[in-house]
PDB file of C-alpha atoms in Angstrom:
ATOM      1  CA  UNK A   1      84.514  16.214 105.165  1.00 41.00           C
ATOM      2  CA  UNK A   2      82.741  19.539 105.846  1.00 44.00           C
ATOM      3  CA  UNK A   3      82.609  20.464 102.195  1.00 45.00           C
ATOM      4  CA  UNK A   4      81.461  16.917 101.169  1.00 43.00           C
ATOM      5  CA  UNK A   5      78.492  17.159 103.792  1.00 41.00           C
ATOM      6  CA  UNK A   6      77.832  20.888 102.614  1.00 46.00           C
ATOM      7  CA  UNK A   7      77.582  19.200  98.748  1.00 48.00           C
ATOM      8  CA  UNK A   8      75.763  16.285  99.802  1.00 44.00           C
ATOM      9  CA  UNK A   9      73.030  18.548 101.518  1.00 40.00           C
ATOM     10  CA  UNK A  10      72.182  20.458  98.596  1.00 47.00           C
ATOM     11  CA  UNK A  11      72.587  17.382  95.822  1.00 48.00           C
ATOM     12  CA  UNK A  12      69.040  17.092  95.288  1.00 37.00           C
ATOM     13  CA  UNK A  13      68.276  20.627  94.993  1.00 41.00           C
ATOM     14  CA  UNK A  14      71.135  21.492  92.670  1.00 47.00           C
ATOM     15  CA  UNK A  15      71.781  18.385  90.395  1.00 46.00           C
ATOM     16  CA  UNK A  16      69.686  17.326  87.563  1.00 42.00           C
ATOM     17  CA  UNK A  17      70.626  15.833  83.882  1.00 39.00           C
ATOM     18  CA  UNK A  18      68.290  18.536  82.675  1.00 45.00           C
ATOM     19  CA  UNK A  19      67.265  21.496  84.726  1.00 48.00           C
ATOM     20  CA  UNK A  20      63.476  21.621  85.468  1.00 46.00           C
ATOM     21  CA  UNK A  21      62.233  24.578  87.200  1.00 55.00           C
ATOM     22  CA  UNK A  22      58.977  26.390  87.851  1.00 73.00           C
ATOM     23  CA  UNK A  23      60.815  30.023  87.359  1.00 84.00           C
ATOM     24  CA  UNK A  24      59.280  31.207  84.159  1.00 88.00           C
ATOM     25  CA  UNK A  25      62.222  34.053  84.291  1.00 93.00           C
ATOM     26  CA  UNK A  26      64.676  33.949  81.458  1.00 95.00           C
ATOM     27  CA  UNK A  27      67.972  32.738  83.140  1.00 96.00           C
ATOM     28  CA  UNK A  28      71.225  33.800  84.236  1.00 97.00           C
ATOM     29  CA  UNK A  29      74.024  31.683  82.552  1.00 97.00           C
ATOM     30  CA  UNK A  30      77.270  31.180  84.722  1.00 97.00           C
ATOM     31  CA  UNK A  31      80.381  30.018  82.673  1.00 96.00           C
ATOM     32  CA  UNK A  32      83.632  29.218  84.307  1.00 94.00           C
ATOM     33  CA  UNK A  33      86.784  27.136  84.016  1.00 91.00           C
ATOM     34  CA  UNK A  34      86.132  23.898  86.303  1.00 88.00           C
ATOM     35  CA  UNK A  35      89.545  24.560  87.471  1.00 87.00           C
ATOM     36  CA  UNK A  36      88.205  27.519  89.480  1.00 88.00           C
ATOM     37  CA  UNK A  37      85.712  25.403  91.227  1.00 87.00           C
ATOM     38  CA  UNK A  38      87.754  24.674  94.297  1.00 83.00           C
ATOM     39  CA  UNK A  39      88.220  28.329  94.991  1.00 83.00           C
ATOM     40  CA  UNK A  40      84.423  29.491  94.407  1.00 85.00           C
ATOM     41  CA  UNK A  41      82.979  26.427  95.953  1.00 81.00           C
ATOM     42  CA  UNK A  42      84.961  26.134  99.134  1.00 76.00           C
ATOM     43  CA  UNK A  43      82.715  26.482 102.137  1.00 71.00           C
ATOM     44  CA  UNK A  44      84.058  29.627 104.239  1.00 64.00           C
ATOM     45  CA  UNK A  45      83.793  29.922 107.873  1.00 54.00           C
ATOM     46  CA  UNK A  46      80.505  31.146 107.227  1.00 62.00           C
ATOM     47  CA  UNK A  47      79.238  27.888 105.824  1.00 72.00           C
ATOM     48  CA  UNK A  48      78.315  29.540 102.461  1.00 82.00           C
ATOM     49  CA  UNK A  49      80.463  29.573  99.409  1.00 87.00           C
ATOM     50  CA  UNK A  50      81.635  32.445  97.320  1.00 88.00           C
ATOM     51  CA  UNK A  51      79.454  31.052  94.317  1.00 91.00           C
ATOM     52  CA  UNK A  52      76.544  31.074  96.666  1.00 91.00           C
ATOM     53  CA  UNK A  53      77.113  34.598  97.619  1.00 89.00           C
ATOM     54  CA  UNK A  54      77.130  35.739  94.038  1.00 92.00           C
ATOM     55  CA  UNK A  55      74.338  33.504  92.854  1.00 94.00           C
ATOM     56  CA  UNK A  56      72.185  34.940  95.636  1.00 91.00           C
ATOM     57  CA  UNK A  57      72.467  38.170  94.423  1.00 93.00           C
ATOM     58  CA  UNK A  58      72.189  37.256  90.551  1.00 95.00           C
ATOM     59  CA  UNK A  59      69.185  35.259  91.395  1.00 95.00           C
ATOM     60  CA  UNK A  60      67.340  38.655  91.311  1.00 94.00           C
ATOM     61  CA  UNK A  61      67.668  38.794  87.648  1.00 96.00           C
ATOM     62  CA  UNK A  62      66.770  35.245  86.996  1.00 95.00           C
ATOM     63  CA  UNK A  63      67.472  31.744  88.000  1.00 96.00           C
ATOM     64  CA  UNK A  64      71.351  31.089  87.908  1.00 96.00           C
ATOM     65  CA  UNK A  65      72.368  28.183  85.690  1.00 95.00           C
ATOM     66  CA  UNK A  66      75.604  26.462  84.815  1.00 94.00           C
ATOM     67  CA  UNK A  67      77.191  23.359  83.282  1.00 92.00           C
ATOM     68  CA  UNK A  68      78.159  20.321  85.487  1.00 89.00           C
ATOM     69  CA  UNK A  69      81.741  19.328  85.933  1.00 84.00           C
ATOM     70  CA  UNK A  70      81.623  16.021  84.757  1.00 79.00           C
ATOM     71  CA  UNK A  71      84.242  14.780  87.071  1.00 77.00           C
ATOM     72  CA  UNK A  72      83.101  15.796  90.443  1.00 72.00           C
ATOM     73  CA  UNK A  73      80.478  13.275  91.989  1.00 58.00           C
ATOM     74  CA  UNK A  74      77.941  15.895  93.410  1.00 61.00           C
ATOM     75  CA  UNK A  75      77.013  19.221  92.355  1.00 64.00           C
ATOM     76  CA  UNK A  76      78.615  22.197  94.133  1.00 72.00           C
ATOM     77  CA  UNK A  77      76.194  24.752  95.941  1.00 77.00           C
ATOM     78  CA  UNK A  78      75.377  27.827  94.303  1.00 87.00           C
ATOM     79  CA  UNK A  79      74.068  27.715  90.598  1.00 90.00           C
ATOM     80  CA  UNK A  80      71.973  25.046  89.335  1.00 92.00           C
ATOM     81  CA  UNK A  81      73.990  22.337  87.192  1.00 90.00           C
ATOM     82  CA  UNK A  82      72.775  21.008  84.267  1.00 90.00           C
ATOM     83  CA  UNK A  83      74.829  17.766  82.621  1.00 88.00           C
ATOM     84  CA  UNK A  84      75.943  17.888  79.120  1.00 86.00           C
ATOM     85  CA  UNK A  85      77.992  15.633  77.098  1.00 83.00           C
ATOM     86  CA  UNK A  86      81.474  16.480  75.520  1.00 82.00           C
ATOM     87  CA  UNK A  87      80.391  16.379  72.077  1.00 83.00           C
ATOM     88  CA  UNK A  88      77.443  18.407  72.628  1.00 89.00           C
ATOM     89  CA  UNK A  89      78.235  21.272  75.148  1.00 92.00           C
ATOM     90  CA  UNK A  90      79.091  23.910  72.572  1.00 94.00           C
ATOM     91  CA  UNK A  91      75.505  23.652  71.201  1.00 94.00           C
ATOM     92  CA  UNK A  92      74.090  23.914  74.657  1.00 94.00           C
ATOM     93  CA  UNK A  93      75.784  26.839  75.708  1.00 95.00           C
ATOM     94  CA  UNK A  94      74.966  28.542  72.612  1.00 95.00           C
ATOM     95  CA  UNK A  95      71.237  27.739  73.146  1.00 95.00           C
ATOM     96  CA  UNK A  96      71.697  29.016  76.499  1.00 96.00           C
ATOM     97  CA  UNK A  97      73.084  32.008  75.540  1.00 96.00           C
ATOM     98  CA  UNK A  98      70.387  32.933  73.149  1.00 95.00           C
ATOM     99  CA  UNK A  99      67.710  32.722  75.736  1.00 95.00           C
ATOM    100  CA  UNK A 100      69.725  34.262  78.777  1.00 97.00           C
ATOM    101  CA  UNK A 101      68.871  37.263  80.380  1.00 96.00           C
ATOM    102  CA  UNK A 102      72.255  37.468  81.364  1.00 97.00           C
ATOM    103  CA  UNK A 103      75.605  35.721  80.737  1.00 98.00           C
ATOM    104  CA  UNK A 104      78.060  35.759  83.341  1.00 98.00           C
ATOM    105  CA  UNK A 105      81.961  34.481  82.616  1.00 97.00           C
ATOM    106  CA  UNK A 106      84.435  34.138  85.156  1.00 96.00           C
ATOM    107  CA  UNK A 107      87.428  35.027  82.990  1.00 94.00           C
ATOM    108  CA  UNK A 108      90.155  32.359  82.494  1.00 92.00           C
ATOM    109  CA  UNK A 109      92.749  30.916  80.333  1.00 90.00           C
ATOM    110  CA  UNK A 110      91.210  27.875  78.793  1.00 91.00           C
ATOM    111  CA  UNK A 111      90.303  27.521  75.057  1.00 92.00           C
ATOM    112  CA  UNK A 112      86.537  26.653  76.146  1.00 93.00           C
ATOM    113  CA  UNK A 113      86.268  29.913  77.915  1.00 93.00           C
ATOM    114  CA  UNK A 114      88.013  31.875  75.098  1.00 93.00           C
ATOM    115  CA  UNK A 115      85.331  30.189  72.775  1.00 94.00           C
ATOM    116  CA  UNK A 116      82.431  31.192  75.121  1.00 95.00           C
ATOM    117  CA  UNK A 117      83.489  34.896  75.400  1.00 95.00           C
ATOM    118  CA  UNK A 118      83.665  34.872  71.144  1.00 95.00           C
ATOM    119  CA  UNK A 119      80.350  33.456  71.368  1.00 96.00           C
ATOM    120  CA  UNK A 120      78.778  35.578  73.763  1.00 96.00           C
ATOM    121  CA  UNK A 121      80.326  38.885  71.811  1.00 95.00           C
ATOM    122  CA  UNK A 122      78.940  37.576  68.455  1.00 94.00           C
ATOM    123  CA  UNK A 123      75.323  36.883  69.996  1.00 95.00           C
ATOM    124  CA  UNK A 124      74.519  38.919  72.849  1.00 97.00           C
ATOM    125  CA  UNK A 125      73.557  42.607  73.244  1.00 96.00           C
ATOM    126  CA  UNK A 126      76.259  44.379  75.435  1.00 96.00           C
ATOM    127  CA  UNK A 127      74.081  44.664  78.396  1.00 96.00           C
ATOM    128  CA  UNK A 128      73.817  41.038  78.680  1.00 97.00           C
ATOM    129  CA  UNK A 129      77.291  40.169  79.317  1.00 97.00           C
ATOM    130  CA  UNK A 130      79.042  40.527  82.591  1.00 97.00           C
ATOM    131  CA  UNK A 131      82.558  39.268  83.287  1.00 96.00           C
ATOM    132  CA  UNK A 132      83.901  38.280  86.479  1.00 95.00           C
ATOM    133  CA  UNK A 133      87.823  39.297  87.045  1.00 93.00           C
ATOM    134  CA  UNK A 134      89.773  36.940  89.116  1.00 92.00           C
ATOM    135  CA  UNK A 135      92.513  38.142  91.477  1.00 88.00           C
ATOM    136  CA  UNK A 136      95.643  39.299  89.583  1.00 84.00           C
ATOM    137  CA  UNK A 137      97.667  36.269  90.869  1.00 84.00           C
ATOM    138  CA  UNK A 138      95.253  34.102  89.396  1.00 85.00           C
ATOM    139  CA  UNK A 139      94.616  35.666  85.976  1.00 88.00           C
ATOM    140  CA  UNK A 140      96.433  38.115  83.332  1.00 89.00           C
ATOM    141  CA  UNK A 141      93.983  40.866  83.294  1.00 87.00           C
ATOM    142  CA  UNK A 142      96.113  43.268  81.208  1.00 87.00           C
ATOM    143  CA  UNK A 143      96.837  40.486  78.584  1.00 89.00           C
ATOM    144  CA  UNK A 144      93.181  39.846  78.504  1.00 89.00           C
ATOM    145  CA  UNK A 145      92.342  43.605  77.698  1.00 89.00           C
ATOM    146  CA  UNK A 146      95.013  43.638  74.772  1.00 89.00           C
ATOM    147  CA  UNK A 147      93.500  40.373  73.489  1.00 89.00           C
ATOM    148  CA  UNK A 148      90.060  41.564  73.772  1.00 89.00           C
ATOM    149  CA  UNK A 149      90.552  44.701  72.146  1.00 89.00           C
ATOM    150  CA  UNK A 150      92.512  43.049  69.271  1.00 89.00           C
ATOM    151  CA  UNK A 151      90.064  39.950  68.633  1.00 87.00           C
ATOM    152  CA  UNK A 152      86.894  41.151  69.662  1.00 87.00           C
ATOM    153  CA  UNK A 153      86.491  44.923  69.417  1.00 87.00           C
ATOM    154  CA  UNK A 154      86.209  44.951  73.039  1.00 88.00           C
ATOM    155  CA  UNK A 155      87.595  47.923  74.921  1.00 87.00           C
ATOM    156  CA  UNK A 156      88.050  47.571  78.786  1.00 85.00           C
ATOM    157  CA  UNK A 157      88.814  50.819  80.821  1.00 76.00           C
ATOM    158  CA  UNK A 158      92.276  50.743  82.615  1.00 73.00           C
ATOM    159  CA  UNK A 159      91.538  50.022  86.608  1.00 70.00           C
ATOM    160  CA  UNK A 160      93.817  50.131  89.496  1.00 67.00           C
ATOM    161  CA  UNK A 161      92.606  47.039  91.720  1.00 67.00           C
ATOM    162  CA  UNK A 162      94.543  48.204  94.554  1.00 65.00           C
ATOM    163  CA  UNK A 163      92.394  48.824  97.788  1.00 58.00           C
ATOM    164  CA  UNK A 164      93.408  51.385 100.498  1.00 57.00           C
ATOM    165  CA  UNK A 165      91.517  50.998 103.608  1.00 55.00           C
ATOM    166  CA  UNK A 166      91.331  54.467 105.361  1.00 53.00           C
ATOM    167  CA  UNK A 167      88.339  54.139 107.880  1.00 55.00           C
ATOM    168  CA  UNK A 168      89.862  52.681 111.310  1.00 54.00           C
ATOM    169  CA  UNK A 169      86.621  51.119 112.285  1.00 55.00           C
ATOM    170  CA  UNK A 170      86.202  49.029 108.928  1.00 57.00           C
ATOM    171  CA  UNK A 171      90.044  47.947 109.677  1.00 59.00           C
ATOM    172  CA  UNK A 172      89.110  46.809 112.753  1.00 58.00           C
ATOM    173  CA  UNK A 173      85.700  45.038 111.814  1.00 59.00           C
ATOM    174  CA  UNK A 174      87.695  43.085 108.897  1.00 60.00           C
ATOM    175  CA  UNK A 175      90.686  42.741 111.143  1.00 59.00           C
ATOM    176  CA  UNK A 176      92.674  44.697 108.426  1.00 59.00           C
ATOM    177  CA  UNK A 177      91.747  42.694 105.597  1.00 64.00           C
ATOM    178  CA  UNK A 178      90.623  43.953 102.167  1.00 69.00           C
ATOM    179  CA  UNK A 179      87.874  42.481  99.774  1.00 71.00           C
ATOM    180  CA  UNK A 180      90.405  40.481  97.923  1.00 72.00           C
ATOM    181  CA  UNK A 181      91.294  38.583 101.180  1.00 75.00           C
ATOM    182  CA  UNK A 182      87.750  37.145 101.470  1.00 78.00           C
ATOM    183  CA  UNK A 183      87.046  36.447  97.684  1.00 85.00           C
ATOM    184  CA  UNK A 184      89.143  34.941  94.674  1.00 88.00           C
ATOM    185  CA  UNK A 185      87.874  37.826  92.231  1.00 90.00           C
ATOM    186  CA  UNK A 186      88.726  41.583  92.340  1.00 88.00           C
ATOM    187  CA  UNK A 187      85.833  42.993  90.112  1.00 90.00           C
ATOM    188  CA  UNK A 188      83.556  42.962  87.438  1.00 94.00           C
ATOM    189  CA  UNK A 189      83.386  44.078  83.943  1.00 94.00           C
ATOM    190  CA  UNK A 190      80.163  45.258  82.122  1.00 95.00           C
ATOM    191  CA  UNK A 191      79.553  47.105  78.726  1.00 95.00           C
ATOM    192  CA  UNK A 192      77.892  50.035  77.401  1.00 94.00           C
ATOM    193  CA  UNK A 193      76.136  50.036  74.020  1.00 94.00           C
ATOM    194  CA  UNK A 194      79.545  50.263  72.113  1.00 93.00           C
ATOM    195  CA  UNK A 195      81.039  47.471  73.830  1.00 94.00           C
ATOM    196  CA  UNK A 196      83.160  49.668  76.248  1.00 93.00           C
ATOM    197  CA  UNK A 197      83.957  47.724  79.094  1.00 93.00           C
ATOM    198  CA  UNK A 198      83.308  49.542  82.379  1.00 92.00           C
ATOM    199  CA  UNK A 199      84.988  48.090  85.863  1.00 91.00           C
ATOM    200  CA  UNK A 200      83.245  47.749  89.021  1.00 90.00           C
ATOM    201  CA  UNK A 201      85.572  47.005  91.770  1.00 87.00           C
ATOM    202  CA  UNK A 202      83.757  46.055  95.262  1.00 85.00           C
ATOM    203  CA  UNK A 203      85.076  47.724  98.114  1.00 78.00           C
ATOM    204  CA  UNK A 204      84.275  47.543 101.778  1.00 72.00           C
ATOM    205  CA  UNK A 205      82.222  50.678 102.791  1.00 72.00           C
ATOM    206  CA  UNK A 206      80.354  51.441 105.781  1.00 68.00           C
ATOM    207  CA  UNK A 207      76.985  51.316 103.825  1.00 72.00           C
ATOM    208  CA  UNK A 208      77.954  47.923 102.290  1.00 69.00           C
ATOM    209  CA  UNK A 209      79.423  46.397 105.835  1.00 67.00           C
ATOM    210  CA  UNK A 210      76.141  47.478 107.593  1.00 74.00           C
ATOM    211  CA  UNK A 211      73.848  45.902 104.867  1.00 73.00           C
ATOM    212  CA  UNK A 212      75.907  42.579 104.701  1.00 73.00           C
ATOM    213  CA  UNK A 213      75.416  39.347 106.916  1.00 72.00           C
ATOM    214  CA  UNK A 214      78.199  39.510 109.676  1.00 64.00           C
ATOM    215  CA  UNK A 215      79.753  36.383 107.919  1.00 67.00           C
ATOM    216  CA  UNK A 216      79.568  37.747 104.247  1.00 72.00           C
ATOM    217  CA  UNK A 217      81.109  41.221 104.877  1.00 69.00           C
ATOM    218  CA  UNK A 218      81.443  41.650 100.986  1.00 77.00           C
ATOM    219  CA  UNK A 219      78.029  40.704  99.923  1.00 83.00           C
ATOM    220  CA  UNK A 220      76.428  44.174  99.730  1.00 84.00           C
ATOM    221  CA  UNK A 221      79.138  45.785  98.276  1.00 85.00           C
ATOM    222  CA  UNK A 222      78.998  43.216  95.464  1.00 90.00           C
ATOM    223  CA  UNK A 223      75.470  44.100  94.941  1.00 90.00           C
ATOM    224  CA  UNK A 224      76.079  48.033  95.134  1.00 89.00           C
ATOM    225  CA  UNK A 225      78.821  47.827  92.295  1.00 91.00           C
ATOM    226  CA  UNK A 226      76.477  45.833  90.168  1.00 94.00           C
ATOM    227  CA  UNK A 227      73.831  48.442  90.183  1.00 94.00           C
ATOM    228  CA  UNK A 228      74.494  49.645  86.458  1.00 95.00           C
ATOM    229  CA  UNK A 229      73.687  45.975  85.509  1.00 96.00           C
ATOM    230  CA  UNK A 230      70.539  45.639  87.309  1.00 96.00           C
ATOM    231  CA  UNK A 231      69.288  48.801  85.749  1.00 95.00           C
ATOM    232  CA  UNK A 232      70.494  47.862  82.109  1.00 94.00           C
ATOM    233  CA  UNK A 233      68.469  44.469  82.296  1.00 94.00           C
ATOM    234  CA  UNK A 234      65.706  46.375  83.579  1.00 93.00           C
ATOM    235  CA  UNK A 235      65.722  44.490  87.257  1.00 93.00           C
ATOM    236  CA  UNK A 236      65.285  46.464  90.560  1.00 91.00           C
ATOM    237  CA  UNK A 237      68.361  45.915  92.816  1.00 87.00           C
ATOM    238  CA  UNK A 238      68.266  43.061  95.374  1.00 85.00           C
ATOM    239  CA  UNK A 239      66.736  44.008  98.822  1.00 82.00           C
ATOM    240  CA  UNK A 240      69.722  44.324 101.428  1.00 80.00           C
ATOM    241  CA  UNK A 241      68.213  44.201 105.011  1.00 78.00           C
ATOM    242  CA  UNK A 242      69.936  46.561 107.547  1.00 77.00           C
ATOM    243  CA  UNK A 243      72.376  44.532 109.846  1.00 73.00           C
ATOM    244  CA  UNK A 244      71.151  45.942 113.291  1.00 73.00           C
ATOM    245  CA  UNK A 245      73.405  43.563 115.075  1.00 72.00           C
ATOM    246  CA  UNK A 246      76.544  44.882 113.336  1.00 66.00           C
ATOM    247  CA  UNK A 247      75.394  48.180 114.284  1.00 69.00           C
ATOM    248  CA  UNK A 248      74.994  47.357 118.023  1.00 77.00           C
ATOM    249  CA  UNK A 249      78.473  45.962 117.803  1.00 69.00           C
ATOM    250  CA  UNK A 250      80.048  48.752 116.365  1.00 65.00           C
ATOM    251  CA  UNK A 251      78.325  51.067 118.872  1.00 72.00           C
ATOM    252  CA  UNK A 252      79.925  48.927 121.617  1.00 73.00           C
ATOM    253  CA  UNK A 253      83.294  48.808 120.245  1.00 63.00           C
ATOM    254  CA  UNK A 254      83.223  52.620 119.752  1.00 60.00           C
ATOM    255  CA  UNK A 255      81.503  53.241 123.247  1.00 57.00           C
ATOM    256  CA  UNK A 256      83.925  51.084 124.825  1.00 53.00           C
ATOM    257  CA  UNK A 257      86.845  52.892 123.336  1.00 50.00           C
ATOM    258  CA  UNK A 258      85.224  56.361 124.568  1.00 49.00           C
ATOM    259  CA  UNK A 259      84.688  54.917 128.054  1.00 45.00           C
ATOM    260  CA  UNK A 260      88.264  53.924 128.123  1.00 50.00           C
ATOM    261  CA  UNK A 261      89.502  57.263 126.920  1.00 45.00           C
ATOM    262  CA  UNK A 262      87.503  58.980 129.619  1.00 47.00           C
ATOM    263  CA  UNK A 263      88.556  56.834 132.359  1.00 50.00           C
ATOM    264  CA  UNK A 264      92.091  57.386 131.225  1.00 48.00           C
ATOM    265  CA  UNK A 265      91.484  61.206 131.206  1.00 48.00           C
ATOM    266  CA  UNK A 266      89.821  61.476 134.755  1.00 49.00           C
ATOM    267  CA  UNK A 267      92.415  59.122 136.108  1.00 55.00           C
ATOM    268  CA  UNK A 268      95.095  61.558 135.373  1.00 50.00           C
ATOM    269  CA  UNK A 269      93.307  64.603 136.652  1.00 48.00           C
ATOM    270  CA  UNK A 270      92.581  62.688 140.127  1.00 46.00           C
TER     271      UNK A 270
END
């Protein structure tokens, strides 16, 4: 019920047969398998979806547009949806790619996504393509690397997506969770001028944590790892206001621990 109300509240803002917008900037095209929608459009405790967080960052580059899932009753929150028929979607995607500032593809195993990646490789300049890598349990990243090298001439660097947490206060604030425990993806791939794929893997850091909303602990870390993408498309990084409330919370937690330690030490000495 909460999810349906959340979607209904954004229905008129997001859903349209053909998107009409006053934003004159070249768009960001977001392509994904519709099978991923239940994960990326799931409303978190914060009341915001994973897709909304990513779109909020990419909106700095341009209005984010995606294709509508024809089997859903209303549009999911996040990217603005456009409706397209089964017989014309390829022409629509091809046309959108040609005028896009950036094309973002969430990797998956469907024939449609494979076709979209092939088209992106054919018609885009390398700096205009960004891939989202789903969690290991959801997607065979190593298999994709081999196929991309063999079929597309795309070479993606090897990356260990493991995420150690070494800072004790971050462990406390995140309840011992890692980035992958909050999101359904583990990183991004962007490209240099020779189509060499560079991996950007978000991690919880103090800088990112203190510039993220309390209910979206990874938002700033996502923006920080995408800095090379913003630079290559010639757009400034999104503004990330400092979270003073979280700083006060950290000080309170740290101060309480110090007071407790002093009380323990002085109690022993009496």
